[in-house]
């Protein structure tokens, strides 16, 4: 199969720089910390999400905002990234493992138990009419091939993993 790069190396560097500029409200920072703390306090975990894990989640949330075309993070970014960034960091107790508990179950339960903050976007993210997002375009758009399929899309039924 003939594959093309979906993005250039320069685009990757640009996106990394953009993520550094994403605003993350203090309430969302606290939300991430509270979720991580809840994983550590869960009776089914020996080890929950660590401070280093919190930093990686924070980075993923910023990237999610960029992909969503925003210069600010929203609680939905945290929700979207939670399982992928937290579940593999959990070490379950022997009892939880024997009972068939999955790390994803714990992340889901933690998400249900921690209050989601109400956050308004920064004034800087507002358009001139006081609304948010009309002038913010998605930064990451999938280029298309000549037949209209996204570049890098599977063509032979096999996943690239």
mmCIF file of C-alpha atoms in Angstrom:
data_model
loop_
_atom_site.group_PDB
_atom_site.id
_atom_site.type_symbol
_atom_site.label_atom_id
_atom_site.label_comp_id
_atom_site.label_asym_id
_atom_site.label_seq_id
_atom_site.Cartn_x
_atom_site.Cartn_y
_atom_site.Cartn_z
ATOM 1 C CA UNK A 1 0.000 0.000 0.000
ATOM 2 C CA UNK A 2 1.129 3.534 -0.713
ATOM 3 C CA UNK A 3 1.017 5.808 2.331
ATOM 4 C CA UNK A 4 1.468 9.554 2.648
ATOM 5 C CA UNK A 5 2.246 11.434 5.800
ATOM 6 C CA UNK A 6 -0.856 12.995 7.344
ATOM 7 C CA UNK A 7 1.236 15.872 8.710
ATOM 8 C CA UNK A 8 4.720 17.182 8.154
ATOM 9 C CA UNK A 9 7.390 17.284 10.856
ATOM 10 C CA UNK A 10 7.066 21.085 10.860
ATOM 11 C CA UNK A 11 3.325 20.757 11.537
ATOM 12 C CA UNK A 12 4.031 18.476 14.499
ATOM 13 C CA UNK A 13 6.396 21.070 15.973
ATOM 14 C CA UNK A 14 3.827 23.806 15.348
ATOM 15 C CA UNK A 15 1.120 21.809 17.131
ATOM 16 C CA UNK A 16 3.432 21.166 20.075
ATOM 17 C CA UNK A 17 4.073 24.893 20.360
ATOM 18 C CA UNK A 18 0.352 25.654 20.092
ATOM 19 C CA UNK A 19 -0.419 23.314 22.994
ATOM 20 C CA UNK A 20 1.859 25.383 25.218
ATOM 21 C CA UNK A 21 -0.453 28.359 24.653
ATOM 22 C CA UNK A 22 -3.698 26.572 25.520
ATOM 23 C CA UNK A 23 -5.346 28.144 28.551
ATOM 24 C CA UNK A 24 -6.355 25.697 31.279
ATOM 25 C CA UNK A 25 -8.573 27.285 33.897
ATOM 26 C CA UNK A 26 -7.665 26.671 37.521
ATOM 27 C CA UNK A 27 -10.992 24.832 37.995
ATOM 28 C CA UNK A 28 -10.012 22.340 35.286
ATOM 29 C CA UNK A 29 -6.554 21.919 36.816
ATOM 30 C CA UNK A 30 -8.229 21.173 40.161
ATOM 31 C CA UNK A 31 -10.637 18.752 38.414
ATOM 32 C CA UNK A 32 -7.710 16.770 36.986
ATOM 33 C CA UNK A 33 -6.042 16.661 40.409
ATOM 34 C CA UNK A 34 -9.300 15.589 42.085
ATOM 35 C CA UNK A 35 -9.781 12.773 39.555
ATOM 36 C CA UNK A 36 -6.233 11.548 40.140
ATOM 37 C CA UNK A 37 -6.674 11.742 43.907
ATOM 38 C CA UNK A 38 -9.892 9.744 43.642
ATOM 39 C CA UNK A 39 -8.012 6.964 41.798
ATOM 40 C CA UNK A 40 -5.481 6.828 44.635
ATOM 41 C CA UNK A 41 -8.221 6.728 47.267
ATOM 42 C CA UNK A 42 -10.268 4.038 45.518
ATOM 43 C CA UNK A 43 -10.250 0.817 47.570
ATOM 44 C CA UNK A 44 -9.644 -1.211 44.405
ATOM 45 C CA UNK A 45 -6.292 0.400 43.613
ATOM 46 C CA UNK A 46 -2.888 -0.247 45.119
ATOM 47 C CA UNK A 47 -1.500 2.666 43.146
ATOM 48 C CA UNK A 48 -3.502 5.425 41.472
ATOM 49 C CA UNK A 49 -2.546 8.237 39.139
ATOM 50 C CA UNK A 50 0.703 9.873 40.289
ATOM 51 C CA UNK A 51 1.725 13.544 40.094
ATOM 52 C CA UNK A 52 3.723 12.717 36.955
ATOM 53 C CA UNK A 53 0.591 11.088 35.531
ATOM 54 C CA UNK A 54 -1.351 14.264 36.314
ATOM 55 C CA UNK A 55 1.146 16.213 34.205
ATOM 56 C CA UNK A 56 0.704 13.828 31.267
ATOM 57 C CA UNK A 57 -3.100 14.116 31.542
ATOM 58 C CA UNK A 58 -2.775 17.897 31.601
ATOM 59 C CA UNK A 59 -0.716 17.748 28.387
ATOM 60 C CA UNK A 60 -3.267 15.461 26.715
ATOM 61 C CA UNK A 61 -6.097 17.830 27.675
ATOM 62 C CA UNK A 62 -4.248 20.743 26.079
ATOM 63 C CA UNK A 63 -3.723 18.692 22.915
ATOM 64 C CA UNK A 64 -7.427 17.791 22.886
ATOM 65 C CA UNK A 65 -8.301 21.490 22.961
ATOM 66 C CA UNK A 66 -6.004 22.146 19.988
ATOM 67 C CA UNK A 67 -7.544 19.290 18.027
ATOM 68 C CA UNK A 68 -10.954 20.751 18.882
ATOM 69 C CA UNK A 69 -9.868 24.100 17.437
ATOM 70 C CA UNK A 70 -9.836 25.901 20.786
ATOM 71 C CA UNK A 71 -7.254 27.974 22.603
ATOM 72 C CA UNK A 72 -8.692 26.880 25.942
ATOM 73 C CA UNK A 73 -9.481 23.554 27.619
ATOM 74 C CA UNK A 74 -12.987 22.548 28.645
ATOM 75 C CA UNK A 75 -14.162 19.804 31.029
ATOM 76 C CA UNK A 76 -15.136 17.684 28.017
ATOM 77 C CA UNK A 77 -11.427 17.561 27.059
ATOM 78 C CA UNK A 78 -10.708 15.972 30.430
ATOM 79 C CA UNK A 79 -13.605 13.528 30.032
ATOM 80 C CA UNK A 80 -12.489 12.632 26.509
ATOM 81 C CA UNK A 81 -8.903 11.911 27.607
ATOM 82 C CA UNK A 82 -9.524 10.392 31.061
ATOM 83 C CA UNK A 83 -9.680 6.682 30.252
ATOM 84 C CA UNK A 84 -6.827 6.756 27.741
ATOM 85 C CA UNK A 85 -4.545 8.695 30.076
ATOM 86 C CA UNK A 86 -5.490 7.202 33.455
ATOM 87 C CA UNK A 87 -6.491 3.546 33.160
ATOM 88 C CA UNK A 88 -3.051 2.191 32.249
ATOM 89 C CA UNK A 89 -1.539 4.014 35.232
ATOM 90 C CA UNK A 90 -3.617 2.128 37.811
ATOM 91 C CA UNK A 91 -2.288 -0.862 39.720
ATOM 92 C CA UNK A 92 -5.234 -2.808 41.091
ATOM 93 C CA UNK A 93 -5.410 -4.663 44.379
ATOM 94 C CA UNK A 94 -5.267 -8.438 44.251
ATOM 95 C CA UNK A 95 -8.900 -8.588 45.347
ATOM 96 C CA UNK A 96 -10.003 -6.233 42.560
ATOM 97 C CA UNK A 97 -8.069 -8.259 40.015
ATOM 98 C CA UNK A 98 -9.611 -11.528 41.215
ATOM 99 C CA UNK A 99 -13.069 -9.932 41.057
ATOM 100 C CA UNK A 100 -12.416 -9.029 37.422
ATOM 101 C CA UNK A 101 -12.306 -5.278 37.917
ATOM 102 C CA UNK A 102 -10.835 -3.434 34.965
ATOM 103 C CA UNK A 103 -8.893 -0.183 35.345
ATOM 104 C CA UNK A 104 -11.363 1.429 32.941
ATOM 105 C CA UNK A 105 -14.167 0.636 35.439
ATOM 106 C CA UNK A 106 -12.343 2.585 38.119
ATOM 107 C CA UNK A 107 -11.774 5.578 35.833
ATOM 108 C CA UNK A 108 -15.464 5.534 34.896
ATOM 109 C CA UNK A 109 -16.512 5.379 38.560
ATOM 110 C CA UNK A 110 -14.137 8.204 39.460
ATOM 111 C CA UNK A 111 -15.509 10.320 36.604
ATOM 112 C CA UNK A 112 -19.017 9.729 37.974
ATOM 113 C CA UNK A 113 -18.027 10.628 41.536
ATOM 114 C CA UNK A 114 -16.061 13.855 40.998
ATOM 115 C CA UNK A 115 -18.027 17.015 40.305
ATOM 116 C CA UNK A 116 -17.420 18.517 36.872
ATOM 117 C CA UNK A 117 -16.504 22.195 37.180
ATOM 118 C CA UNK A 118 -18.497 24.924 35.477
ATOM 119 C CA UNK A 119 -15.942 26.853 33.453
ATOM 120 C CA UNK A 120 -16.418 29.828 31.154
ATOM 121 C CA UNK A 121 -13.839 30.358 28.408
ATOM 122 C CA UNK A 122 -11.375 33.202 28.798
ATOM 123 C CA UNK A 123 -12.564 36.577 27.587
ATOM 124 C CA UNK A 124 -9.679 36.430 25.108
ATOM 125 C CA UNK A 125 -11.291 33.391 23.475
ATOM 126 C CA UNK A 126 -14.503 35.323 22.829
ATOM 127 C CA UNK A 127 -15.401 36.648 19.428
ATOM 128 C CA UNK A 128 -16.345 40.297 19.067
ATOM 129 C CA UNK A 129 -20.029 39.534 19.631
ATOM 130 C CA UNK A 130 -19.418 37.870 23.011
ATOM 131 C CA UNK A 131 -19.818 34.356 21.689
ATOM 132 C CA UNK A 132 -17.092 31.774 21.701
ATOM 133 C CA UNK A 133 -15.726 29.825 18.823
ATOM 134 C CA UNK A 134 -17.023 31.408 15.644
ATOM 135 C CA UNK A 135 -13.557 32.552 14.639
ATOM 136 C CA UNK A 136 -11.677 29.584 16.075
ATOM 137 C CA UNK A 137 -11.027 26.976 13.415
ATOM 138 C CA UNK A 138 -9.809 23.443 13.982
ATOM 139 C CA UNK A 139 -6.024 23.458 13.904
ATOM 140 C CA UNK A 140 -5.702 19.787 13.066
ATOM 141 C CA UNK A 141 -7.542 18.843 9.929
ATOM 142 C CA UNK A 142 -7.055 15.555 8.171
ATOM 143 C CA UNK A 143 -5.863 16.054 4.595
ATOM 144 C CA UNK A 144 -7.740 14.073 1.991
ATOM 145 C CA UNK A 145 -6.425 11.891 -0.772
ATOM 146 C CA UNK A 146 -7.588 12.341 -4.339
ATOM 147 C CA UNK A 147 -10.456 9.893 -3.765
ATOM 148 C CA UNK A 148 -11.771 11.889 -0.791
ATOM 149 C CA UNK A 149 -10.662 9.489 1.956
ATOM 150 C CA UNK A 150 -8.556 10.895 4.801
ATOM 151 C CA UNK A 151 -4.840 10.555 4.233
ATOM 152 C CA UNK A 152 -3.477 7.530 6.043
ATOM 153 C CA UNK A 153 -6.902 5.886 6.217
ATOM 154 C CA UNK A 154 -6.880 2.116 6.198
ATOM 155 C CA UNK A 155 -7.287 0.732 2.717
ATOM 156 C CA UNK A 156 -6.588 -2.949 3.221
ATOM 157 C CA UNK A 157 -8.680 -3.675 6.323
ATOM 158 C CA UNK A 158 -5.675 -3.883 8.619
ATOM 159 C CA UNK A 159 -5.047 -1.474 11.434
ATOM 160 C CA UNK A 160 -1.718 0.300 11.480
ATOM 161 C CA UNK A 161 -1.046 -0.754 15.032
#
